mmCIF file of C-alpha atoms in Angstrom:
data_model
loop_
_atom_site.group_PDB
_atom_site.id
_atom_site.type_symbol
_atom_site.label_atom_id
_atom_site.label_comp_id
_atom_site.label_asym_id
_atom_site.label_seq_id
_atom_site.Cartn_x
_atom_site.Cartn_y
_atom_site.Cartn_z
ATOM 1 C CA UNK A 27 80.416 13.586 -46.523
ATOM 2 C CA UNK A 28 82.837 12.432 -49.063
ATOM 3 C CA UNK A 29 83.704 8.619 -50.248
ATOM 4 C CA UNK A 30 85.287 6.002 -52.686
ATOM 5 C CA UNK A 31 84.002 3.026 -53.078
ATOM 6 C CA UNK A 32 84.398 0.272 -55.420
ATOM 7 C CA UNK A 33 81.364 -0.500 -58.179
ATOM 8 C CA UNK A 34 80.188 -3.775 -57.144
ATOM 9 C CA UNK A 35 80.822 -3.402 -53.634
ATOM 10 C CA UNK A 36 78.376 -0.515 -53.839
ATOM 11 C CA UNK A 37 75.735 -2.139 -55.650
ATOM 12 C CA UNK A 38 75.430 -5.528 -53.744
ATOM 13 C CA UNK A 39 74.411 -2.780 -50.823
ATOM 14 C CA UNK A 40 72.611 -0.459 -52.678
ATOM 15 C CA UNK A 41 70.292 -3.249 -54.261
ATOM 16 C CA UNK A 42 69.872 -5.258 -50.813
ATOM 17 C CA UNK A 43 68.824 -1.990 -49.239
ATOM 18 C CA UNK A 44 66.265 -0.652 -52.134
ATOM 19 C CA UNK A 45 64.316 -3.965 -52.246
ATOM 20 C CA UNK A 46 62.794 -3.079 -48.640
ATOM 21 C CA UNK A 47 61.450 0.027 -50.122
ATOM 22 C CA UNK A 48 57.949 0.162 -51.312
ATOM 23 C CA UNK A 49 57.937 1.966 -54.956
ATOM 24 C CA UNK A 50 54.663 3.606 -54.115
ATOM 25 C CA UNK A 51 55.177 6.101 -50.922
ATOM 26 C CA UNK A 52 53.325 8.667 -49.628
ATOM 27 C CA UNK A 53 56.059 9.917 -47.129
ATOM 28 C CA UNK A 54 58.718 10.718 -49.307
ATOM 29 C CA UNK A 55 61.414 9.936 -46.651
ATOM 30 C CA UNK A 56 60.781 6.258 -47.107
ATOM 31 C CA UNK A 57 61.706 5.920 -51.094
ATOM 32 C CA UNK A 58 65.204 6.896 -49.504
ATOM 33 C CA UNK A 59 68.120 5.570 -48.323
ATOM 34 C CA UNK A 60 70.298 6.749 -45.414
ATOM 35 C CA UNK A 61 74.134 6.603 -46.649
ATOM 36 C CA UNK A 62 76.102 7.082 -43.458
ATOM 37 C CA UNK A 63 80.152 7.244 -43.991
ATOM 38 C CA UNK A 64 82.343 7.048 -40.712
ATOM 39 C CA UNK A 65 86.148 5.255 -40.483
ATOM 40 C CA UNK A 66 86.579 2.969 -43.138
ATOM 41 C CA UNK A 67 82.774 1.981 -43.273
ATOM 42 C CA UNK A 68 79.785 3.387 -44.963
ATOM 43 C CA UNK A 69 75.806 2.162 -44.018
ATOM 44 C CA UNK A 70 73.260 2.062 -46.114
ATOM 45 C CA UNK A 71 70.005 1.791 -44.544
ATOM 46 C CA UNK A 72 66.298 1.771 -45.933
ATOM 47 C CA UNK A 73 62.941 0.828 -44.475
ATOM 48 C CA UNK A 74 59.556 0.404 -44.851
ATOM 49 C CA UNK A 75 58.613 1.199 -41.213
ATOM 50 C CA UNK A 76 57.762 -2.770 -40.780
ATOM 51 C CA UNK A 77 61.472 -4.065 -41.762
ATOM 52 C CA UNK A 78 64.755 -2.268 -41.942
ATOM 53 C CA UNK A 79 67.888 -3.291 -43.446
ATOM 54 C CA UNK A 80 71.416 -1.681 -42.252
ATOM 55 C CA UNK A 81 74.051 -3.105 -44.988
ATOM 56 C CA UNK A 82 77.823 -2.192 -44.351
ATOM 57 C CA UNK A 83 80.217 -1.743 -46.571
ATOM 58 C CA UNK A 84 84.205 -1.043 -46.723
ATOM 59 C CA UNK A 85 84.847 2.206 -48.144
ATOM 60 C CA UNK A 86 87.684 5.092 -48.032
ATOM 61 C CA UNK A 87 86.126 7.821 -46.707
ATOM 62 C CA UNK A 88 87.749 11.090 -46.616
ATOM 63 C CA UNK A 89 84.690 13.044 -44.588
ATOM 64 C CA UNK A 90 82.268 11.383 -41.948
ATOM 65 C CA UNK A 91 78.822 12.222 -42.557
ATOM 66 C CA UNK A 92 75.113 11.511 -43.441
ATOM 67 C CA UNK A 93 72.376 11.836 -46.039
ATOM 68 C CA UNK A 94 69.704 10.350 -47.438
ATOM 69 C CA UNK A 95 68.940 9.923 -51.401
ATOM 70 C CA UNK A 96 66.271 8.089 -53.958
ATOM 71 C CA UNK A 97 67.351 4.810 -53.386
ATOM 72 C CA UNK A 98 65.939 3.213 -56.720
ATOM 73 C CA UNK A 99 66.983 5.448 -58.630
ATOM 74 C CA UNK A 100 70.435 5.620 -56.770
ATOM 75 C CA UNK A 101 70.626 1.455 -57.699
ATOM 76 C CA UNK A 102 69.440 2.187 -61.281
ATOM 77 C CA UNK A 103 72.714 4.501 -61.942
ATOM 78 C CA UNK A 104 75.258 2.071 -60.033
ATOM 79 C CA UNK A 105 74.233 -0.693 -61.822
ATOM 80 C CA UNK A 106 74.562 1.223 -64.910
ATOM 81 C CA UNK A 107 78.059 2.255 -64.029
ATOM 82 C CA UNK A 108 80.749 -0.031 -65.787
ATOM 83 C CA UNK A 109 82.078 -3.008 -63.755
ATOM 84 C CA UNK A 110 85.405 -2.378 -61.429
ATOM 85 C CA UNK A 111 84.784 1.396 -62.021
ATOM 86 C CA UNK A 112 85.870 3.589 -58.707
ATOM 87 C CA UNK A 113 82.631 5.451 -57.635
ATOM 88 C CA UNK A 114 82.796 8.662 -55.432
ATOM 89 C CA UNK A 115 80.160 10.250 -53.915
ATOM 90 C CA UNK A 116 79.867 13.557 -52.068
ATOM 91 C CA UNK A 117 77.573 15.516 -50.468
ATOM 92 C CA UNK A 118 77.365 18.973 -51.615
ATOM 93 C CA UNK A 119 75.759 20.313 -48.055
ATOM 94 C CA UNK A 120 74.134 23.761 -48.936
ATOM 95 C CA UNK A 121 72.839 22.618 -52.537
ATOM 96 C CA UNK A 122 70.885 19.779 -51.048
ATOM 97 C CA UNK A 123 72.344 17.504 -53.882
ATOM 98 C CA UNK A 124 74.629 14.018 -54.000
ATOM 99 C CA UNK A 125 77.642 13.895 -56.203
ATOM 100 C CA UNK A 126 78.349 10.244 -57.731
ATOM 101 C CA UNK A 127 81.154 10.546 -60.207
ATOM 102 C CA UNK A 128 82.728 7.311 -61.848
ATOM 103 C CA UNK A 129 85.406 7.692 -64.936
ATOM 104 C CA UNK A 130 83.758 10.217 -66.890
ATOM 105 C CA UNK A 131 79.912 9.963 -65.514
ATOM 106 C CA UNK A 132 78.670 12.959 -62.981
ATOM 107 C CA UNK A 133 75.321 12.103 -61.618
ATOM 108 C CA UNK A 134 73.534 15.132 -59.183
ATOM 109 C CA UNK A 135 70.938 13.720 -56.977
ATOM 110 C CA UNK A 136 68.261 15.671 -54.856
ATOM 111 C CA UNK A 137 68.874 14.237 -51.242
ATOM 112 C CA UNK A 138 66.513 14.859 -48.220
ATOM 113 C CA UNK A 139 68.176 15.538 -44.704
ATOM 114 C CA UNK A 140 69.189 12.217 -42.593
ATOM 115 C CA UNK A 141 67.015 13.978 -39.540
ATOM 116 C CA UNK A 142 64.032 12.974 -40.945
ATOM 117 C CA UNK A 143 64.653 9.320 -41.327
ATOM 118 C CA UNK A 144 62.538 7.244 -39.493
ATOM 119 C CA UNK A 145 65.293 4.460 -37.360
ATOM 120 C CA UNK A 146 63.848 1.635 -35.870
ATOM 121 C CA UNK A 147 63.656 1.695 -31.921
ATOM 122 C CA UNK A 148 65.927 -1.091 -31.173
ATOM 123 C CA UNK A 149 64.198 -3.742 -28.893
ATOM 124 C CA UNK A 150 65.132 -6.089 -25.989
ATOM 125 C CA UNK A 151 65.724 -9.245 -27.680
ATOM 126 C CA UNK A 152 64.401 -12.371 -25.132
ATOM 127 C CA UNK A 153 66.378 -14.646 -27.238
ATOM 128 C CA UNK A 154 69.465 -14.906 -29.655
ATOM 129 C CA UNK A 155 71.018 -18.021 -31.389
ATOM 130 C CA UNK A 156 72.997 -18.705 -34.270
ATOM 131 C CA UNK A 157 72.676 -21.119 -36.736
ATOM 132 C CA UNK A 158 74.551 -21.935 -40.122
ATOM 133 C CA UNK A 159 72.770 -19.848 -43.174
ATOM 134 C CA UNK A 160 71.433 -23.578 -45.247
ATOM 135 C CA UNK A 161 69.870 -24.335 -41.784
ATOM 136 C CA UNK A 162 67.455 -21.568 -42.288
ATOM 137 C CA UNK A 163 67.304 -21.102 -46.070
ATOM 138 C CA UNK A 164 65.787 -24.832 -45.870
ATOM 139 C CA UNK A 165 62.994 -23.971 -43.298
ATOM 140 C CA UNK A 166 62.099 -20.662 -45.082
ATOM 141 C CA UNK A 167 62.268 -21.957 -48.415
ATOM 142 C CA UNK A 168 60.152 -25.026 -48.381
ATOM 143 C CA UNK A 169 58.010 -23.306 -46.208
ATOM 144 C CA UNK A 170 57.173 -19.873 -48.143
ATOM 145 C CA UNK A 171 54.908 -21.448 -50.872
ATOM 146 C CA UNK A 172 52.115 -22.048 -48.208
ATOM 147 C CA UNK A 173 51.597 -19.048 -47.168
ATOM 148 C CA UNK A 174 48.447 -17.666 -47.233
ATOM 149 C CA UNK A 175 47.891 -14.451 -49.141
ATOM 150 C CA UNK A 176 44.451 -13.621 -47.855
ATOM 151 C CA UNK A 177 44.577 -10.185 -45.720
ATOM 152 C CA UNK A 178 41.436 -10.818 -43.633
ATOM 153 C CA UNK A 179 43.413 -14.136 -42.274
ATOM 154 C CA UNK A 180 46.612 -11.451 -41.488
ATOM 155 C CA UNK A 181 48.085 -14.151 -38.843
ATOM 156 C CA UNK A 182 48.736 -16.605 -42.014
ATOM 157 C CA UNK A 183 50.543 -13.863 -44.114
ATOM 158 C CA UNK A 184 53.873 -15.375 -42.629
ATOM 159 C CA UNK A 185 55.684 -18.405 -41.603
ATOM 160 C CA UNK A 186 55.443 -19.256 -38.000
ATOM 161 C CA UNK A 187 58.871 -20.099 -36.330
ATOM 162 C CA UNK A 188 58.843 -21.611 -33.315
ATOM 163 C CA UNK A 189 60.340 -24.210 -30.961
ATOM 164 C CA UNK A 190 58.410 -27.639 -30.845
ATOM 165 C CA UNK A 191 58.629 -30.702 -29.934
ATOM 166 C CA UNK A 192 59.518 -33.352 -32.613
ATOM 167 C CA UNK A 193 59.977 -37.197 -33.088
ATOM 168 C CA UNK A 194 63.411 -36.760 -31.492
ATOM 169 C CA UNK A 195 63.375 -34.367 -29.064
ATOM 170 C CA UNK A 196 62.529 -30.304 -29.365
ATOM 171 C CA UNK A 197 63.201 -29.214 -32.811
ATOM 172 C CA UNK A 198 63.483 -25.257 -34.669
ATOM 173 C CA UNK A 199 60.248 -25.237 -36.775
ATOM 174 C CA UNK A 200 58.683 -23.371 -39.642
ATOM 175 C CA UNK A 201 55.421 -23.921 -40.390
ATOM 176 C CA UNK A 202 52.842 -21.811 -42.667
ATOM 177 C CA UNK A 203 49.737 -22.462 -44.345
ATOM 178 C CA UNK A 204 46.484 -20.924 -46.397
ATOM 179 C CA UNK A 205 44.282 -23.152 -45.006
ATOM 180 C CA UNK A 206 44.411 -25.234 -48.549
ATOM 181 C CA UNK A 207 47.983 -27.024 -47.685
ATOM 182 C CA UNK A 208 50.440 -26.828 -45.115
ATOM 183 C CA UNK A 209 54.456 -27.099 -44.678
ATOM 184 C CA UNK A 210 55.609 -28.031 -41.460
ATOM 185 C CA UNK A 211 59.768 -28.204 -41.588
ATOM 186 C CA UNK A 212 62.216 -28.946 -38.909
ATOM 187 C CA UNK A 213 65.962 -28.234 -37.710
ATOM 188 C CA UNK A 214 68.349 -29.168 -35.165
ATOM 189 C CA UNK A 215 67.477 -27.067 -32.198
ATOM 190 C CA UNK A 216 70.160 -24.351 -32.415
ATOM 191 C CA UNK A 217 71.964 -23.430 -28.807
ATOM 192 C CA UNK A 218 70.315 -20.643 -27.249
ATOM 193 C CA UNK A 219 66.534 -20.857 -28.985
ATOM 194 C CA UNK A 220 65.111 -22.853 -25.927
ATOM 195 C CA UNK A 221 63.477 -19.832 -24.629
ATOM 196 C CA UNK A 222 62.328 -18.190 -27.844
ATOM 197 C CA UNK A 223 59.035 -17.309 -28.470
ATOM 198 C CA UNK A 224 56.744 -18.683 -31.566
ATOM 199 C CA UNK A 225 57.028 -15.258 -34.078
ATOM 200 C CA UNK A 226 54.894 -15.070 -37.433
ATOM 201 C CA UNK A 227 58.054 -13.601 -39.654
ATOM 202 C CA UNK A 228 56.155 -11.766 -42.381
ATOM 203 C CA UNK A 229 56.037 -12.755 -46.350
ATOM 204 C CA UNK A 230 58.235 -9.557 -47.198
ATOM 205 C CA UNK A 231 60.463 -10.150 -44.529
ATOM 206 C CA UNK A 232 60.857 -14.032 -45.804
ATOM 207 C CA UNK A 233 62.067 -12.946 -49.203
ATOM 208 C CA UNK A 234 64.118 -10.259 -47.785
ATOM 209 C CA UNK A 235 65.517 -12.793 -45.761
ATOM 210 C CA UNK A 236 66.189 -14.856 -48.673
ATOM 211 C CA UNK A 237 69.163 -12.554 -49.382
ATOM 212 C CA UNK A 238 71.042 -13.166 -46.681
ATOM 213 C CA UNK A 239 71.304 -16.905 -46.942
ATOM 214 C CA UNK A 240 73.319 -17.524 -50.327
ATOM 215 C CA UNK A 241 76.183 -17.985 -48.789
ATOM 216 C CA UNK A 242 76.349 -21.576 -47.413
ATOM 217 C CA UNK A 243 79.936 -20.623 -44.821
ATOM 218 C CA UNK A 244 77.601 -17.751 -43.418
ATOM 219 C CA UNK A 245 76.443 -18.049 -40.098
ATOM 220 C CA UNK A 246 73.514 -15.883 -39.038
ATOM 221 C CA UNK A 247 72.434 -14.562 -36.095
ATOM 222 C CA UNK A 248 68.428 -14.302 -35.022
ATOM 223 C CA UNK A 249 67.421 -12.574 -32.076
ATOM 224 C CA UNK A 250 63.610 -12.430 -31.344
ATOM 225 C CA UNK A 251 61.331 -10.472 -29.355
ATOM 226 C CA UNK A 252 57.835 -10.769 -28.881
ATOM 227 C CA UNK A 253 57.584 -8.230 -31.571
ATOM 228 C CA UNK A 254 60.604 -8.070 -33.731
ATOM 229 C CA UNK A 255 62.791 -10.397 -35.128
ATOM 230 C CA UNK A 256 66.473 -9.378 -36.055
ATOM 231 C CA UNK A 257 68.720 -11.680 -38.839
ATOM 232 C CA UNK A 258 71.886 -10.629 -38.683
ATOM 233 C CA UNK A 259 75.412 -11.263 -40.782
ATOM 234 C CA UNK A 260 78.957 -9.648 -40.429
ATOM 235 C CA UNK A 261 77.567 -7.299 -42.973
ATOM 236 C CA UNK A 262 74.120 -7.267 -43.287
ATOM 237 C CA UNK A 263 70.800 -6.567 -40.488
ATOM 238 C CA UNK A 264 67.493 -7.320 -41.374
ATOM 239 C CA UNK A 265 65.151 -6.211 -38.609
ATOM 240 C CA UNK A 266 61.473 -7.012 -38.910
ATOM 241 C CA UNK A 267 58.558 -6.095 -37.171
ATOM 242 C CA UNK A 268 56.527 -9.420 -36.318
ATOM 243 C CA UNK A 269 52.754 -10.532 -37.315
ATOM 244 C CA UNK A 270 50.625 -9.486 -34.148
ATOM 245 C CA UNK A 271 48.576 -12.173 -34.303
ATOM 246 C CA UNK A 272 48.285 -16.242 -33.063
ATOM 247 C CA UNK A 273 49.092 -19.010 -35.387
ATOM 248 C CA UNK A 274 46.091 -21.863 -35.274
ATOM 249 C CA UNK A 275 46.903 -25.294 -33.826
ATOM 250 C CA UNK A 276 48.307 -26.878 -37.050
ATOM 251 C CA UNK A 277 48.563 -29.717 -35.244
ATOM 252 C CA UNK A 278 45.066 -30.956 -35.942
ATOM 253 C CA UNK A 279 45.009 -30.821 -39.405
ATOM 254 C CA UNK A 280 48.053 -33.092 -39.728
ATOM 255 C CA UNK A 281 46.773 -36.262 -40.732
ATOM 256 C CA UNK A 282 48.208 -39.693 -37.927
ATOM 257 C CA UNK A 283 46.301 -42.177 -39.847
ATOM 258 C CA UNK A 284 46.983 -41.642 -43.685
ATOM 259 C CA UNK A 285 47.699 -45.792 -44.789
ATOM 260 C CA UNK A 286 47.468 -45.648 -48.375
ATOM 261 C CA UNK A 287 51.436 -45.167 -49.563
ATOM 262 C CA UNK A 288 52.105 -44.082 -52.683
ATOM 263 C CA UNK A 289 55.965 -43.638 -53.529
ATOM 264 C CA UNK A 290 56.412 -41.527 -57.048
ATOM 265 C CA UNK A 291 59.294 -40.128 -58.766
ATOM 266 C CA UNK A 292 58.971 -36.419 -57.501
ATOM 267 C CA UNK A 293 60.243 -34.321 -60.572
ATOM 268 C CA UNK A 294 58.294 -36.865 -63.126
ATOM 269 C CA UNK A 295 55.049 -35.959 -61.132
ATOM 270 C CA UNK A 296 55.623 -32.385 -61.243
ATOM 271 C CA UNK A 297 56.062 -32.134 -64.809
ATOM 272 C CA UNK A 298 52.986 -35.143 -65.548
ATOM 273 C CA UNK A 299 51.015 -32.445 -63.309
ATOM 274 C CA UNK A 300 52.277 -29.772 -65.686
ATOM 275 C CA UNK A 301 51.275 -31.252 -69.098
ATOM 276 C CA UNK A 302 47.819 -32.634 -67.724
ATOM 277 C CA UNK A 303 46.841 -29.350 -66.413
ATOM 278 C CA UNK A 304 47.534 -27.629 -69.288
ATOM 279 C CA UNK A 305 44.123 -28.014 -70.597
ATOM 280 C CA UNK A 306 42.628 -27.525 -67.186
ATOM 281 C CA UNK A 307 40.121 -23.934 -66.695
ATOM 282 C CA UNK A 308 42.470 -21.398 -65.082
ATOM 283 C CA UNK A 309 39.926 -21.110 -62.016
ATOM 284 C CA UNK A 310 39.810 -24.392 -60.695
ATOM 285 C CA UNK A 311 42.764 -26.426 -62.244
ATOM 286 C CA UNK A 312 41.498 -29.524 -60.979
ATOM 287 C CA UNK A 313 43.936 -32.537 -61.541
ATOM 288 C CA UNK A 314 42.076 -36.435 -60.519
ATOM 289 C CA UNK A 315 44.569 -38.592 -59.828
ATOM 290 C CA UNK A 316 43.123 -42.561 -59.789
ATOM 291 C CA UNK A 317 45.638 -44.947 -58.275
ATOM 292 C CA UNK A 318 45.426 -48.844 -58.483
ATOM 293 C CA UNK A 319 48.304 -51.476 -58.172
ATOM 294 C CA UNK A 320 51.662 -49.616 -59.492
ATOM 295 C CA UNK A 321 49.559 -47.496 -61.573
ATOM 296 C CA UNK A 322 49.064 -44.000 -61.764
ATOM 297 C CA UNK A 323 46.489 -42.237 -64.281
ATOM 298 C CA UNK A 324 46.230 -38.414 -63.759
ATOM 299 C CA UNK A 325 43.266 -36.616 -65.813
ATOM 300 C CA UNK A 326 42.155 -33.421 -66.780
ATOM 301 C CA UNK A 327 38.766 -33.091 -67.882
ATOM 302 C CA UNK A 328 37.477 -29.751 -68.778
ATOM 303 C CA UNK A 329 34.084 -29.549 -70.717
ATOM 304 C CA UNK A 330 35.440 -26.107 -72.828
ATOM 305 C CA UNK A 331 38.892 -26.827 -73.409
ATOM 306 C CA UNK A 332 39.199 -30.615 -73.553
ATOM 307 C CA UNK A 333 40.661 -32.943 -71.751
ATOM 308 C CA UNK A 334 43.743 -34.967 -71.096
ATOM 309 C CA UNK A 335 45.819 -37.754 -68.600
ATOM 310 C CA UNK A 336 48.728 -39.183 -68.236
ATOM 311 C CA UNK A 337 50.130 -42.335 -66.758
ATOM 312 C CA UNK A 338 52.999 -42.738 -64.026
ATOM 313 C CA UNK A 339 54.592 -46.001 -62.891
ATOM 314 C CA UNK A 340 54.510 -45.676 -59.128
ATOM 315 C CA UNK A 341 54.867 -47.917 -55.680
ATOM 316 C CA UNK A 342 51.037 -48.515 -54.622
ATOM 317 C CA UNK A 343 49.809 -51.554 -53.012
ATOM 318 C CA UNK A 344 46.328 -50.367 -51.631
ATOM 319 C CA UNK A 345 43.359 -50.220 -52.912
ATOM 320 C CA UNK A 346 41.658 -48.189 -56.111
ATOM 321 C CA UNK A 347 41.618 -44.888 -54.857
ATOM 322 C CA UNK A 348 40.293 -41.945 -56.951
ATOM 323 C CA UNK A 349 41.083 -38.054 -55.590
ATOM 324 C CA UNK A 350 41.499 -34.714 -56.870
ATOM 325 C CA UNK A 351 43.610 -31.844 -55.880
ATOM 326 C CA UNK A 352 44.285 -28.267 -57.823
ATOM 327 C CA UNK A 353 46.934 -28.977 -60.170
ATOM 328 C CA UNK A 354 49.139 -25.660 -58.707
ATOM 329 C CA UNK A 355 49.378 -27.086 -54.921
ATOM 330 C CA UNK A 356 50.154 -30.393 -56.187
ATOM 331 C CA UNK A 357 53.002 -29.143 -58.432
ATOM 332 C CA UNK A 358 54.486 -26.592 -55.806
ATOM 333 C CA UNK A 359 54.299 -29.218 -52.955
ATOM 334 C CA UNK A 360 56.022 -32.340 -55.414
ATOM 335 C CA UNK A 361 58.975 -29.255 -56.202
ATOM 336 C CA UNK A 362 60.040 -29.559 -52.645
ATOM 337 C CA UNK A 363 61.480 -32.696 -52.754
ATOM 338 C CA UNK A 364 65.288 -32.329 -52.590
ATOM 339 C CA UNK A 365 65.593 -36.291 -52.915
ATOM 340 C CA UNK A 366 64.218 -38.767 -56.141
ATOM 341 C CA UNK A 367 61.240 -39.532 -54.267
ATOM 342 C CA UNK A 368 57.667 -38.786 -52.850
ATOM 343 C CA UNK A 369 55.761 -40.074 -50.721
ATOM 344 C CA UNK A 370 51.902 -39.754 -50.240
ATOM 345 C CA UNK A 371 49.960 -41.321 -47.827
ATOM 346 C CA UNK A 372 46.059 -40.956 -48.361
ATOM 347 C CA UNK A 373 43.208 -41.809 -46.016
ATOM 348 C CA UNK A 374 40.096 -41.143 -48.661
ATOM 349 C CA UNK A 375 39.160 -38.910 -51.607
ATOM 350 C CA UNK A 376 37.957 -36.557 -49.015
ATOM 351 C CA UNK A 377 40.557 -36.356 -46.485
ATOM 352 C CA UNK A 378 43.529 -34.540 -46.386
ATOM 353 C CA UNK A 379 46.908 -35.826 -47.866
ATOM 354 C CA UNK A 380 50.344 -36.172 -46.247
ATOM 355 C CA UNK A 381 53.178 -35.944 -48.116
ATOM 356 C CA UNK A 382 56.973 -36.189 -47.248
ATOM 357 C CA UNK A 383 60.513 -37.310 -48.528
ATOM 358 C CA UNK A 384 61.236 -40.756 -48.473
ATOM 359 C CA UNK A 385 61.258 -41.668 -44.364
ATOM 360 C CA UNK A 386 62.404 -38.668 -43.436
ATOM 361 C CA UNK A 387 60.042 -36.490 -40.767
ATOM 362 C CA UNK A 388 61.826 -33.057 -41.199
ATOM 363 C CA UNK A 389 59.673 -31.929 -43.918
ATOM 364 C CA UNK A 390 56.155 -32.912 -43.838
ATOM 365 C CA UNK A 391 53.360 -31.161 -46.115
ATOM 366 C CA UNK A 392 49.459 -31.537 -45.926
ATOM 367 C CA UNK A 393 47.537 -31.156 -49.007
ATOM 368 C CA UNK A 394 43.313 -30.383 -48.873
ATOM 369 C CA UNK A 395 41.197 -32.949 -51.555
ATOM 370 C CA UNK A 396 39.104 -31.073 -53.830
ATOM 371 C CA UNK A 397 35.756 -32.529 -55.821
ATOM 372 C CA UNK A 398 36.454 -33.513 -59.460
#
């Protein structure tokens, strides 16, 4: 195996293909990547038995073939390598070693035989759409920060995407949760998900995923079986085992009858909630917020550190209302808001709290009280 390729080129796959692999491995095979070269394309591909990426990239080859190599340290030397620099790597068969030359550099790089590598058995997807790459970095995104990172409750290490049925008709939605708060986010039904199954993507494969959406022209493809899910770009394939396991009704913990409105400026709150909870104790960073007439006051009172609050002009027209929350939830839920404002709508200082954007439905998050 013998090919050119151009620095950056190289590196965009390299990188995208060494984040899947875990830096501690007990099967050596796995801290590798699988370079295959054939026509005017070369794969990378790298796995963690759970998820695989494939990444393709142009090349000019001048001999097909296959091998595997360290794939971090493989990223550590291209990014190294000096920007536009022609890269050329070759396999040196009998030696058992990978040639990358670039200007003046010669790197030699133990490689392990492409037999060994473990390829994902490719499924029978039940159903494939496509939908525009902002569509889904908006449902994964304002999703992720719920999920839970408990391992005995595995089934909420992930976001649960699923069809449902919304205010307007059946919707695309992501929903995840740690049993403290909750996203619950909504598309346009794309054509072709009506018969997809509810899958529990994983947290790993959300970030990987993450990658694939920068590009706001992309459109991505996502097939899903009952246990895989496959994201797919001209270039890229991120395939991803699925969380064997059943999402809870989240439905019940969605509060209906929440009347108390209060409308807030969403990036002043965050950064109130910031400066308030700086004197909080690390373990329970409890923030009280007490709300009367177009008043906000939110207090920190912690008997070893001190204490501190803060006061908002807001749009409340209920009555006093006192309520606590951890100062971290409250922060990463108010840093969701893509418009100026937030709503809340409260029931009691024991209940659990809505909030949304504005009017708008699409993006709804649920918030658990604590005592303060």
């Amino acid at each position: 195996m013998k090919f050119s390729i151009e620095r950056g080129v190289l590196l965009k796959a390299v990188a995208q293909a060494q984040s899947v692999v875990e830096r501690r491995n007990t099967i050596p095979i796995l801290a590798n990547v699988l370079i295959e070269a054939e026509g005017d394309t070369v794969r990378f591909r790298a796995t963690d038995l759970d998820i695989e990426v494939v990444d393709r990239a142009p090349a000019t080859v001048e001999r097909d073939g296959a091998i595997t190599v360290a794939a971090v340290l493989l990223n550590e030397i291209v990014r190294k390598l000096p920007d536009g620099a022609l890269v050329t790597l070759t396999d040196q068969g009998a030696s058992g070693r990978l040639s990358i030359e670039a200007g003046r550099s010669n790197f030699q790089l133990a490689t392990l035989p492409r037999e060994d590598f473990p390829v994902m058995a490719s499924a029978e997807y039940a159903a494939s759409f496509t939908a525009p790459a902002p569509v889904l970095r908006r449902l994964f995104d304002k999703a992720k920060f719920a999920i839970s990172t408990e391992e005995t409750r595995y089934y909420l290490n992930g976001v649960y995407m699923h069809v449902a049925e919304g205010e307007k008709g059946r919707v695309l939605r992501c929903v995840a949760t740690d049993g403290h708060r909750l996203a619950r986010i909504d598309a346009d039904l794309p054509e072709g998900a009506e018969t997809m199954a509810g899958v529990i993507v994983p947290r790993k494969t959300v970030n990987e995923l993450r990658k694939l959406l920068d590009d706001d022209e992309a459109q991505i493809e996502v097939s899903v079986s009952e246990t895989k899910v496959r994201f797919a770009t001209p270039n890229i394939t991120l395939t991803s085992k699925v969380i064997d396991g059943t999402f809870p009704d989240y439905s019940r913990v969605i509060p209906q009858n929440n009347s108390k409105r209060l409308e807030v400026d969403a990036a002043e709150f965050a950064k109130a909630v910031d400066r308030v909870a700086t004197v909080s104790s690390e373990r329970s960073r409890a923030v009280k917020l007490s709300l009367e007439e177009d008043r906000l006051v939110l207090s920190v009172n912690a008997p070893d550190s001190g204490a501190a609050e803060e006061e908002l002009a807001v749009a409340y027209g209920d009555e006093r209302l006192e309520i606590g929350f951890n100062a971290k939830y409250l922060q990463e839920i108010a840093n969701q808001v893509d418009r100026e404002n937030a709503v809340f709508l409260f029931n009691s200082s024991g209940d659990p709290t809505l909030m949304r954007e504005g009017d708008d439905t699409s993006a709804v998050y649920v918030v658990m009280p604590m005592r303060v």
